Tab-separated table of C-alpha atoms in Angstrom:
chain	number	residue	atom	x	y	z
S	1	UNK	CA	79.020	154.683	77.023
S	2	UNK	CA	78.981	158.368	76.220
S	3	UNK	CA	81.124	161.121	76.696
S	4	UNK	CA	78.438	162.531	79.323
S	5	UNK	CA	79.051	159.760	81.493
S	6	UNK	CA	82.760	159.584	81.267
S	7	UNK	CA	82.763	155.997	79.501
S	8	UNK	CA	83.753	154.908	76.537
S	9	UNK	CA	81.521	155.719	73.578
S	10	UNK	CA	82.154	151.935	72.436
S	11	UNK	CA	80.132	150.801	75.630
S	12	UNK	CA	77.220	153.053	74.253
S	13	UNK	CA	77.430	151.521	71.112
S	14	UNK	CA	77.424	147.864	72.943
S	15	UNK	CA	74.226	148.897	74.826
S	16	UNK	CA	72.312	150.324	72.005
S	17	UNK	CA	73.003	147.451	69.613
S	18	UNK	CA	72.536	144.446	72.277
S	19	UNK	CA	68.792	146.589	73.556
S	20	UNK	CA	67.727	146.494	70.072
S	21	UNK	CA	68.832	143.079	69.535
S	22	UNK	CA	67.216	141.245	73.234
S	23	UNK	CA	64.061	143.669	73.038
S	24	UNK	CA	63.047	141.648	69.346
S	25	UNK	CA	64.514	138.551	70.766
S	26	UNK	CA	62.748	139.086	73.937
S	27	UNK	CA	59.195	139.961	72.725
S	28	UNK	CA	59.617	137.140	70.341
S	29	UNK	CA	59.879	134.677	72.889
S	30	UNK	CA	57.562	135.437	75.148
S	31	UNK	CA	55.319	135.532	72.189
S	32	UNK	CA	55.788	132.338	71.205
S	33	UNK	CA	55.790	130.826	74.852
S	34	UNK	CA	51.840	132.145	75.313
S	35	UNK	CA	50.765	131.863	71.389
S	36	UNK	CA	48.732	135.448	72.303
S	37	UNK	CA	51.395	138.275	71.501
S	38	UNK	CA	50.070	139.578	67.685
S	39	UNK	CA	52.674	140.793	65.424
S	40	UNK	CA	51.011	144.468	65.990
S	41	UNK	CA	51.151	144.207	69.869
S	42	UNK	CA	55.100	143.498	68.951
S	43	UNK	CA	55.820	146.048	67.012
S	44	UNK	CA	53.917	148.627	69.261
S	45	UNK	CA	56.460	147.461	71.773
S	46	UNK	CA	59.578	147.568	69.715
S	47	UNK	CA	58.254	151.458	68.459
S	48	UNK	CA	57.694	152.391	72.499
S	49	UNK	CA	61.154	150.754	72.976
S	50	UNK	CA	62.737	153.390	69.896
S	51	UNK	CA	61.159	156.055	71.097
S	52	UNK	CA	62.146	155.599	74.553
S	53	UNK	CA	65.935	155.367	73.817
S	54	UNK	CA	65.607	158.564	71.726
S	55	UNK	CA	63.998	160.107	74.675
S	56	UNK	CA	67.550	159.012	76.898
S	57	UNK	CA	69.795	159.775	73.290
S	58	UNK	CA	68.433	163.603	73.567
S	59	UNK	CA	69.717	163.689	77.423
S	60	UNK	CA	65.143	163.840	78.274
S	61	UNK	CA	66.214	160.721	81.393
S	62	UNK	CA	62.863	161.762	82.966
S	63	UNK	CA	60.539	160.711	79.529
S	64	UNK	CA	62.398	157.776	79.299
S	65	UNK	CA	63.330	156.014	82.587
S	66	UNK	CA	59.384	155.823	83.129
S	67	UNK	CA	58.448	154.154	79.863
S	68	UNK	CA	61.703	151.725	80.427
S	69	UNK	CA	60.769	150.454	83.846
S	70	UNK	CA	57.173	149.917	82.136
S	71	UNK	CA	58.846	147.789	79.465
S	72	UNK	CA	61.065	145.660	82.317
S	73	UNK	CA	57.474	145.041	84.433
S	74	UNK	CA	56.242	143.485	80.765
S	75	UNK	CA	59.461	141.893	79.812
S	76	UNK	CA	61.419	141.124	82.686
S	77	UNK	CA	63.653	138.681	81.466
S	78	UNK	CA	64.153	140.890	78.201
S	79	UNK	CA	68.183	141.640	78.375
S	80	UNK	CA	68.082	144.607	76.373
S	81	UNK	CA	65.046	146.625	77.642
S	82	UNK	CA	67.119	146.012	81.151
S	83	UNK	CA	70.002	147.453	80.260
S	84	UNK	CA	68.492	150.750	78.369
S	85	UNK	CA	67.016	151.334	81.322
S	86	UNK	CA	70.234	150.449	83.454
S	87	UNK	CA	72.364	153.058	80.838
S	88	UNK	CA	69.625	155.812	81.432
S	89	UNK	CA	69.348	155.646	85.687
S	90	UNK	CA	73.128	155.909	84.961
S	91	UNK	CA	72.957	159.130	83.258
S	92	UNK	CA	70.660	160.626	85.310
S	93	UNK	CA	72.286	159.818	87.896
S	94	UNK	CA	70.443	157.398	89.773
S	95	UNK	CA	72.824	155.011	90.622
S	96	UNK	CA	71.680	152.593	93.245
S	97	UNK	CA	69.064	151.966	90.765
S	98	UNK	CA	71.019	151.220	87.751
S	99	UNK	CA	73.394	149.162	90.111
S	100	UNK	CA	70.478	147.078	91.046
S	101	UNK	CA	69.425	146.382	87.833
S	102	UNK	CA	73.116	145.698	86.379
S	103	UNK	CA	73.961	143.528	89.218
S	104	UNK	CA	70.098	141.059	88.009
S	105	UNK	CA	72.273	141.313	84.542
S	106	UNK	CA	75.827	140.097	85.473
S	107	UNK	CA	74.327	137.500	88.332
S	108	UNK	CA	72.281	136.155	85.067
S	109	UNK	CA	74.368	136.315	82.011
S	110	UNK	CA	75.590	133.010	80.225
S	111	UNK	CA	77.606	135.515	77.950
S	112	UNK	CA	81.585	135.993	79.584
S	113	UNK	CA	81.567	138.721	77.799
S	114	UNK	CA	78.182	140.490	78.467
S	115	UNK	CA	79.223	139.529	82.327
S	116	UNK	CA	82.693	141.378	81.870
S	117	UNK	CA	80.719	144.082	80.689
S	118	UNK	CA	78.569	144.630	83.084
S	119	UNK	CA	80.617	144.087	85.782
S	120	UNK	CA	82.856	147.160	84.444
S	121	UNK	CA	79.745	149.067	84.714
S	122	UNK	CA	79.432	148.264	88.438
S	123	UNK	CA	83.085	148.674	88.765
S	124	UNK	CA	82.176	152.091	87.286
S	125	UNK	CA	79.261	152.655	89.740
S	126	UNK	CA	81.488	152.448	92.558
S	127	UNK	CA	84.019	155.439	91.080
S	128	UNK	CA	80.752	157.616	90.759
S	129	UNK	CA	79.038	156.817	94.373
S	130	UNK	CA	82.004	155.532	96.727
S	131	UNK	CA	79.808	156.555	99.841
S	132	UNK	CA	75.900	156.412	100.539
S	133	UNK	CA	73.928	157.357	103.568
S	134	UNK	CA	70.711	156.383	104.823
S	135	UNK	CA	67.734	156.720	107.125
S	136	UNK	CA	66.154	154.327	108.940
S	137	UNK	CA	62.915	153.789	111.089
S	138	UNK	CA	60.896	150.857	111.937
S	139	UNK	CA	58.130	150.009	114.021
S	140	UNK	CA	57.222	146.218	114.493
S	141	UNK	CA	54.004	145.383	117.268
S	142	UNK	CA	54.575	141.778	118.385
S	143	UNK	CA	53.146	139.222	120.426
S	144	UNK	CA	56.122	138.458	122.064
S	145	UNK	CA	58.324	141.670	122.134
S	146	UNK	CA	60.410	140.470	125.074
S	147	UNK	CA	61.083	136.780	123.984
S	148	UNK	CA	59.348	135.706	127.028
S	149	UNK	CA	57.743	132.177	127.733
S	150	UNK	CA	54.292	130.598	126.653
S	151	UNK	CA	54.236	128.292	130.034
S	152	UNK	CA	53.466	129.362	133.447
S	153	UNK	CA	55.507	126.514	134.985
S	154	UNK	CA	57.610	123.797	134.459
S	155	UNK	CA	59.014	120.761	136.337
S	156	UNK	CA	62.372	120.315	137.885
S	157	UNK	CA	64.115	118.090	140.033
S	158	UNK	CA	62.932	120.181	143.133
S	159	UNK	CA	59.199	120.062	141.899
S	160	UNK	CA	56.929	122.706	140.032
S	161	UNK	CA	58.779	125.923	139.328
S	162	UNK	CA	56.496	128.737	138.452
S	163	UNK	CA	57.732	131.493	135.536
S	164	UNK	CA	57.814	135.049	137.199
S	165	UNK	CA	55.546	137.325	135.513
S	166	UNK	CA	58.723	139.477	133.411
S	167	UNK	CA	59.884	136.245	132.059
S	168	UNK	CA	56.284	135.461	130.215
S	169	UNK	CA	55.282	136.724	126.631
S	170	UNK	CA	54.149	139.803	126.664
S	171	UNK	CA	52.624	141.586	124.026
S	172	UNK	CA	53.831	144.776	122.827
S	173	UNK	CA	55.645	146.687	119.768
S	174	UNK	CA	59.363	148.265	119.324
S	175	UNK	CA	60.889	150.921	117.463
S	176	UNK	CA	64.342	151.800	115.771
S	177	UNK	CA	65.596	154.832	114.569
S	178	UNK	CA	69.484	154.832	112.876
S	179	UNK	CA	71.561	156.041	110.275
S	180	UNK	CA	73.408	153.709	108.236
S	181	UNK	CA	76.240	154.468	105.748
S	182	UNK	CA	79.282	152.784	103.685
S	183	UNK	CA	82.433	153.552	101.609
S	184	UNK	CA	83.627	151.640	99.415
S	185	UNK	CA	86.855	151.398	96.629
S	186	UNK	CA	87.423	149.723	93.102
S	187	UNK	CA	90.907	148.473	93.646
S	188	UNK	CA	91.164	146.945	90.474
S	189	UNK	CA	89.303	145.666	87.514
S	190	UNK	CA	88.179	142.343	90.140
S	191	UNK	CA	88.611	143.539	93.351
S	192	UNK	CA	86.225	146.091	95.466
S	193	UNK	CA	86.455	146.868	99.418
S	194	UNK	CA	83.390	148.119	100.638
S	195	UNK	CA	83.145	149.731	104.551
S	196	UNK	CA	79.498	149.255	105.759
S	197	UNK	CA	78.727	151.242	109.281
S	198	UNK	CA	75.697	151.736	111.317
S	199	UNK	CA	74.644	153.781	114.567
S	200	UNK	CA	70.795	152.563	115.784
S	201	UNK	CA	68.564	152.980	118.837
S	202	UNK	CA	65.924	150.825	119.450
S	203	UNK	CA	63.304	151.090	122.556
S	204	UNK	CA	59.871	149.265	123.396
S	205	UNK	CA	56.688	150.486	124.797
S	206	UNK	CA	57.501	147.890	127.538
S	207	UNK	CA	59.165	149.519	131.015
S	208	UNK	CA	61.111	146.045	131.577
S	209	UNK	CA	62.740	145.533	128.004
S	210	UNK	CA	65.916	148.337	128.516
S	211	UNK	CA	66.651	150.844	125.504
S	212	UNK	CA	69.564	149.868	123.256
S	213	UNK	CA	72.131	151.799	121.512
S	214	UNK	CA	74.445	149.890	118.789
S	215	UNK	CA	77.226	150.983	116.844
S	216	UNK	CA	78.710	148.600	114.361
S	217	UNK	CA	81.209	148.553	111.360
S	218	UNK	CA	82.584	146.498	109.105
S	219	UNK	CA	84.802	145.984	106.218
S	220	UNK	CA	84.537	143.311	103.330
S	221	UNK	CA	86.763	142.672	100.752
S	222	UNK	CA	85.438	141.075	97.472
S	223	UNK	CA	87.017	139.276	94.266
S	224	UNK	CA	84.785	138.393	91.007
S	225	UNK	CA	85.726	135.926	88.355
S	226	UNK	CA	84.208	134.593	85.549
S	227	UNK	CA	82.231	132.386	86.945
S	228	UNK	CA	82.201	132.756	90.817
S	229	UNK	CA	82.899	135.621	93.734
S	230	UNK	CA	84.771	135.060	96.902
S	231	UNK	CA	84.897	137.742	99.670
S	232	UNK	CA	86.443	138.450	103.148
S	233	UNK	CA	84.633	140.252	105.868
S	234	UNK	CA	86.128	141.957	109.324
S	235	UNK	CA	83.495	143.510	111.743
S	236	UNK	CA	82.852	144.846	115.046
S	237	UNK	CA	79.711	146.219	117.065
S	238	UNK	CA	78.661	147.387	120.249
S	239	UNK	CA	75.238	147.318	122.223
S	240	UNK	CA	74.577	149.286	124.998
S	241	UNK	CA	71.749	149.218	127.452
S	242	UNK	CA	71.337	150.526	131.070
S	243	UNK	CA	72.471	147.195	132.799
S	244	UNK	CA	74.371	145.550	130.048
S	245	UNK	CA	76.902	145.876	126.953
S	246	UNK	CA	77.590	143.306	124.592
S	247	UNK	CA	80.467	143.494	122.177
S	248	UNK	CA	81.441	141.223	119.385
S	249	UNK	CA	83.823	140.870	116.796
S	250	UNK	CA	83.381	139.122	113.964
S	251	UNK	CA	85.437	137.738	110.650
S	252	UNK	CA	83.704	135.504	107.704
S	253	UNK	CA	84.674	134.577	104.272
S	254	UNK	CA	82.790	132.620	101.650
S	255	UNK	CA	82.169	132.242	97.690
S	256	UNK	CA	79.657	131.585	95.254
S	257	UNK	CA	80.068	129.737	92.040
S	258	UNK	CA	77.606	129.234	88.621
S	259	UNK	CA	76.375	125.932	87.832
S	260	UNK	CA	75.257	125.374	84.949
S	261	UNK	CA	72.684	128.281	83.250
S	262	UNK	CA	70.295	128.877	86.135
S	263	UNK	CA	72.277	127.383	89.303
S	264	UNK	CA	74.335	129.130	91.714
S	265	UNK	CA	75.807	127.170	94.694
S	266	UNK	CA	77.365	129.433	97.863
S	267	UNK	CA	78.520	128.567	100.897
S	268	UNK	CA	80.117	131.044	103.864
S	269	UNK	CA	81.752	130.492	107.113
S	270	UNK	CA	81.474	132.883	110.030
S	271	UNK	CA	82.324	133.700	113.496
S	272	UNK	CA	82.021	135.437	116.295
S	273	UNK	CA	83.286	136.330	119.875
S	274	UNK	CA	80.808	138.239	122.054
S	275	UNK	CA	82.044	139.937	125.483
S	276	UNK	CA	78.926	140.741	128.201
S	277	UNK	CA	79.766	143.050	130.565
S	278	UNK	CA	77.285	143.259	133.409
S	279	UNK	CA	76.669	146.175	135.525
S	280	UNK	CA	76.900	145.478	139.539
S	281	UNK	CA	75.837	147.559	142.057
S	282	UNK	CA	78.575	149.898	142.809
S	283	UNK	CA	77.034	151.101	139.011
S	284	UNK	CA	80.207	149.821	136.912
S	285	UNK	CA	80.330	147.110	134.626
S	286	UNK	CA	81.952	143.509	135.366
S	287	UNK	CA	82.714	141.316	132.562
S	288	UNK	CA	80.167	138.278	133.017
S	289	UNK	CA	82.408	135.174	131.289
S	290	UNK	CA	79.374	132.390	131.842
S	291	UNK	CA	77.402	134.386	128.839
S	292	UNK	CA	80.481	135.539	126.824
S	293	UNK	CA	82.287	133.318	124.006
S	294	UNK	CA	82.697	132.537	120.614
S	295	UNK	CA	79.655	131.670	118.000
S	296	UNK	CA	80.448	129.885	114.447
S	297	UNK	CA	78.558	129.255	111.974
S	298	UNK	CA	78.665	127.505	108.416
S	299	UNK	CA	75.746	127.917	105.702
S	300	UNK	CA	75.415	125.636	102.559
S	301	UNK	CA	73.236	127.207	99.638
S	302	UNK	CA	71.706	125.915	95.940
S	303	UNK	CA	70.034	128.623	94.436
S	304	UNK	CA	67.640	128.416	91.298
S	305	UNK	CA	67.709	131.322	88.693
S	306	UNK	CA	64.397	131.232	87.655
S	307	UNK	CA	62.885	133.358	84.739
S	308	UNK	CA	61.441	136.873	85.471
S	309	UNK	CA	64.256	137.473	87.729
S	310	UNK	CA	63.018	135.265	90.377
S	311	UNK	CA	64.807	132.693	92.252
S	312	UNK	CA	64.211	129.968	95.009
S	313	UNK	CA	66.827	128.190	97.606
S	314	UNK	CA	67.297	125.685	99.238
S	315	UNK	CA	70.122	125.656	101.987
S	316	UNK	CA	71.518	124.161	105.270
S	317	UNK	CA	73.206	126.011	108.180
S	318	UNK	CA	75.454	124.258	111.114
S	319	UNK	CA	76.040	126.434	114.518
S	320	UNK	CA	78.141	125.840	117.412
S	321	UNK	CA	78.323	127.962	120.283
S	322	UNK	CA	80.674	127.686	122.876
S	323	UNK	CA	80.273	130.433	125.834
S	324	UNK	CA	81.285	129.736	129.375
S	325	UNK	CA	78.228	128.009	130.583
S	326	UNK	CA	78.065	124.792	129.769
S	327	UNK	CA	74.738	124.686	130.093
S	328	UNK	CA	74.144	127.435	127.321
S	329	UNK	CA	76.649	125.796	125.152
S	330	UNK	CA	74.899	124.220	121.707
S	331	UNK	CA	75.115	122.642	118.310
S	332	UNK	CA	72.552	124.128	116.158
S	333	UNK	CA	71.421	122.161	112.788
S	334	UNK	CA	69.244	124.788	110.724
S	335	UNK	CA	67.272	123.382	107.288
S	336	UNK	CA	66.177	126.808	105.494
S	337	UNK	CA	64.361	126.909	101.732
S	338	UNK	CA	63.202	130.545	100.720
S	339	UNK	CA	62.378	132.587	97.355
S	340	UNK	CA	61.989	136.064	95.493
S	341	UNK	CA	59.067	136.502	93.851
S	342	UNK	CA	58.884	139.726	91.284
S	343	UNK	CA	55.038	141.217	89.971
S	344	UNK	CA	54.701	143.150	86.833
S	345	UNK	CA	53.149	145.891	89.120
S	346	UNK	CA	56.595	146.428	90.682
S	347	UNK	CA	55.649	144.463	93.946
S	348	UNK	CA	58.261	141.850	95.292
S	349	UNK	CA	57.864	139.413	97.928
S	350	UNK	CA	60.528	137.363	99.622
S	351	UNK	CA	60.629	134.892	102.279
S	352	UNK	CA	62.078	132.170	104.058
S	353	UNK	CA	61.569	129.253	105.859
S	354	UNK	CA	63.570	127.642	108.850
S	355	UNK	CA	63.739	124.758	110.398
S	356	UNK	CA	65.785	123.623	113.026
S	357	UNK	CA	67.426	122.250	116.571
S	358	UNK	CA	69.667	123.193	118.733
S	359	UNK	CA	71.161	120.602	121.418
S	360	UNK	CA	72.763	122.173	124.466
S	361	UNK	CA	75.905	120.132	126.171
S	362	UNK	CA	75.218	120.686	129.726
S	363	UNK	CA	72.625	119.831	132.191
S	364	UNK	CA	70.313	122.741	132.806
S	365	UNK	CA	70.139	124.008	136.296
S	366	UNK	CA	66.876	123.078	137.512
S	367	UNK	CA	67.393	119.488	135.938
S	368	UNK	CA	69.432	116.596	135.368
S	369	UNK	CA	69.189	116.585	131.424
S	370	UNK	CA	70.782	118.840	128.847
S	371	UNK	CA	68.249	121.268	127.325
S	372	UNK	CA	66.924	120.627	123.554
S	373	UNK	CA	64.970	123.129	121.206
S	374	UNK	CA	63.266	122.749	118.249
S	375	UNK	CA	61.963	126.156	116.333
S	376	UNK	CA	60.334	126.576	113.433
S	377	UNK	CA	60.304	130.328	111.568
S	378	UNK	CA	58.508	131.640	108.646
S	379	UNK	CA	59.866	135.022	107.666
S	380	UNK	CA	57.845	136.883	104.400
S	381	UNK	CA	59.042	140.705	103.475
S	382	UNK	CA	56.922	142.753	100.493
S	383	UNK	CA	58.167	145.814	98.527
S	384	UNK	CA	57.061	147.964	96.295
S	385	UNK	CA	58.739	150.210	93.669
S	386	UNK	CA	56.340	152.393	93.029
S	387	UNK	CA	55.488	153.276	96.614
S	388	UNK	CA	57.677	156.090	99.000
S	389	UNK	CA	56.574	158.690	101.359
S	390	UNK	CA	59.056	161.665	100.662
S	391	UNK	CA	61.622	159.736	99.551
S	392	UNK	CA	61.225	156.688	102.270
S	393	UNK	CA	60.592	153.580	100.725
S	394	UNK	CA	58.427	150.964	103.225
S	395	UNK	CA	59.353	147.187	103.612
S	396	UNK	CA	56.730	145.304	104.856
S	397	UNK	CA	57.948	142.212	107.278
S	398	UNK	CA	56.008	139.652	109.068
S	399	UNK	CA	57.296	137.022	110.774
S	400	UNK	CA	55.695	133.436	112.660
S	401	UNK	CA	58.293	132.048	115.122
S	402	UNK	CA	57.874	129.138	117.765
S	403	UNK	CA	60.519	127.504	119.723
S	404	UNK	CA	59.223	123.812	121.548
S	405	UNK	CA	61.624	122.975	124.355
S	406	UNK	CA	62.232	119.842	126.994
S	407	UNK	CA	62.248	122.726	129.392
S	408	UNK	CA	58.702	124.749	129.861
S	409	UNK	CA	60.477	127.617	130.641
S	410	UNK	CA	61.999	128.351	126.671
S	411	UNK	CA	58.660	127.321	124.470
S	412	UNK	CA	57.979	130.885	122.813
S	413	UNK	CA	55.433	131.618	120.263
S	414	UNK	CA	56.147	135.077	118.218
S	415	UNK	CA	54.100	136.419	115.777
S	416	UNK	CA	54.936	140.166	114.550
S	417	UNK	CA	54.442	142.060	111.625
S	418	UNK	CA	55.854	145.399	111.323
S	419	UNK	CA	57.098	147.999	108.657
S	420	UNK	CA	60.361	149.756	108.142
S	421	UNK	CA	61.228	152.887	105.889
S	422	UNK	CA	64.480	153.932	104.559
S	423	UNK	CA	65.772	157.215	102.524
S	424	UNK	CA	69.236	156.974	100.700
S	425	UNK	CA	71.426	160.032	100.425
C-alpha cells in the first residue's frame, strides 16, 4: 500500500489495478445477469468509482469512504469496489471496518493469491489495533425471563404434584451492562493468538431471579492455510450470584476447509467442566457435586457462499453431559440450518433454526422413567450500518423457544425480543 500506511507501495499498486479491473468486470456482470444496466448507467458508475479513489489518492478518506460503501450496497459482490473501500477505512484509520470487509474478501476468493493478499492485510490489521475495548448494554422483555414452567401440575408416582408459583413462567425483562475487550498478536505470516475477556452484570425486574456478575477470558490460537483454518481455544469464567457461583473451564479446537467455489465445511469440538458452589446457611459456599461436571459438545457445518455476500447452513450438533446426577445426565442431538441475509440499504438479518432432543440417563425423582425433551428454537438478529446513537450501534434479537417434555414440570414456552448496543474503543 502506501508509504502513509506503512505498507508496501506494491500492495497499493495491487489494489488500484485489481479495483479498476473487478469494478468493469463487476458492473458488467450484473448487467448482463438483469439485461437493464445501459452502457451510460455503467459508465456513470465506473466515473463515481474514479473519482472516488482520487478522493482516497489525495488523503480526502471522509469524501470517499461514503461514496465507496454506496458503490458496495449496489455491487456487493464487485471485488474491486470492496477492496477500495477496504484500502481507504485502512487509511483513515477505521480498522474494524476495513477488517470486516477484508475478512468477506479472503473467506471468498478463488484466487491463492488475492487470498494471500488479503490475509497479509489482516495480518497487518492486527500490528495496527492489537487491543479493542467495548461497551455493552442490553435490555431483552420476555415471556419467560426465569425459564419457568407452562404447566401447573404434573403426575408422578405419588399422584398430582402441583408447580409452586416461583417455578412457573413469569413474564418479565432483563438487563446487562459489561465491558468487553481483547489482545491479540501476529506471530507469524499464518499464525495469530487473540485474548478475548469480558466483565458483565446482568439483573431482572423480577425479586426471585438473583443478580449475576461474570468474569470470563479466553485465549485462542489460530493457523490459516490456503485453503482451510484450524484454531485452539483455552477459557475460563466465573458467575456469581447471592446464593450461587458457577465456574467453568473450557478448551475447544476445530477447522474449516473450502470446497469447491462457494462451499465451506467446519466442524469444532468443545468442552467443558462447570463447578457449583452452593451457599448454606452458616453464609459460605459448599461445592454442590450432583449439579457440577463436564459438558462436550461436537458441531458439524456445510456452509453455502452465496452471491451478495450472503450465505446459508446447514449443520448438526451432538452433546453429552455428564454431571453427578444421574438424573440430569443427557445426550443431546441438535439439527440447526440458519442464514445471513445482506440489503442494499445496509440492513442485515441473520438467523437460525434448531431443532432438537435431549435424552436424560436416569430416572427422574418423582418417576420411574428417565426424562426426555424435545425443543424447538428460532433465533432472528437485524443490523443496520447506517444506524448508531453516539457511537452505539443496536442489534435487534428476537427469539421463539419451546421445550415439550415427558415431565409437566420442564415444558417452557419463551418468546423475547430485545435490543443490545455496543461502542468500540
Amino acid at each position: 500500500m502506501s508509504r502513509e500506511w506503512g505498507v508496501k507501495p506494491f500492495v497499493s499498486r495491487a489494489f488500484g489495478l485489481l479495483a479498476v479491473v473487478g469494478l468493469v468486470s463487476g458492473v458488467w456482470a450484473c448487467s448482463g445477469a438483469a439485461q437493464t444496466t445501459s452502457s451510460t448507467a455503467r459508465a456513470e458508475l465506473v466515473d463515481v468509482f474514479n473519482a472516488a479513489r482520487i478522493a482516497r489518492a489525495e488523503g480526502r478518506y471522509r469524501d470517499a469512504i461514503p461514496v465507496l460503501r454506496d458503490l458496495v450496497r449496489r455491487l456487493p459482490d464487485d471485488v474491486g469496489v470492496r477492496e477500495e473501500l477496504g484500502y481507504a477505512l485502512l487509511l483513515d484509520k477505521q480498522y474494524a471496518a476495513a477488517q470486516f470487509h477484508f475478512q468477506i474478501l479472503a473467506e471468498r476468493s478463488t484466487n491463492p493469491r488475492s487470498r494471500q493478499l488479503y490475509d497479509a492485510v489482516l495480518r497487518r490489521i492486527v500490528s495496527e489495533r492489537p487491543a479493542g475495548l467495548r461497551l455493552i448494554f442490553a435490555l431483552v422483555p420476555s415471556s419467560n425471563v426465569n425459564g419457568g414452567s407452562d404447566s401447573a401440575s404434573f403426575n408422578s408416582t405419588g399422584g398430582v404434584v402441583t408447580i409452586d408459583d416461583e417455578s412457573r413462567a413469569k413474564e418479565g425483562w432483563r438487563w446487562s451492562l459489561g465491558v468487553a475487550g481483547y489482545f491479540r498478536h501476529a506471530l507469524s505470516e499464518r499464525d495469530v493468538v487473540r485474548l478475548d475477556w469480558s466483565a458483565l452484570e446482568t439483573a431482572s425486574d423480577l425479586s426471585e431471579i438473583e443478580p449475576t456478575r461474570e468474569l470470563s477470558a479466553q485465549i485462542t490460537w489460530q493457523r490459516s492455510f490456503a485453503r482451510a483454518s484450524a484454531y485452539v481455544t483455552l477459557g475460563a469464567s466465573e458467575q456469581r450470584a447471592r446464593s450461587e457461583i458457577r465456574s467453568r473451564t473450557n478448551y475447544g479446537f476445530g477447522s474449516t476447509h473450502r470446497v469447491g467455489k462457494r462451499g465451506q465445511i467446519g466442524w469444532t469440538y468443545s468442552y467443558s467442566d462447570t463447578d457449583f458452589d452452593t451457599r448454606i446457611a452458616m453464609g459460605d459456599f459448599r461445592s454442590n457435586p450432583r449439579r457440577s461436571g463436564p459438558l462436550r459438545v461436537g458441531r458439524l457445518r456445510y456452509t453455502w457462499l452465496l452471491p451478495s455476500t450472503q450465505s446459508v447452513w446447514l449443520g448438526v450438533q451432538f452433546e453429552d453431559s455428564d454431571p453427578g446426577a444421574t438424573s440430569q445426565r443427557y445426550d443431546g442431538r441438535i439439527l440447526q440450518m440458519g442464514g445471513v441475509k445482506r440489503f442494499r440499504s445496509g440492513l442485515s438479518i441473520d438467523g437460525v433454526m434448531s431443532f432438537g432432543a435431549r435424552d436424560f440417563t436416569g430416572d427422574f425423582g418423582l418417576q420411574n422413567f428417565a426424562r426426555r425433551d424435545d425443543f424447538t428454537e428460532l433465533s432472528l438478529s437485524a443490523q443496520h450500518s447506517k444506524v448508531n446513537w453516539k457511537g452505539f450501534s443496536p442489534r435487534v434479537t428476537c427469539i421463539a423457544r419451546m421445550n415439550r417434555s415427558n415431565i409437566g414440570l420442564f415444558d417452557a414456552t419463551t418468546h423475547e425480543c430485545g435490543f443490545r448496543l455496543t461502542r468500540g474503543f
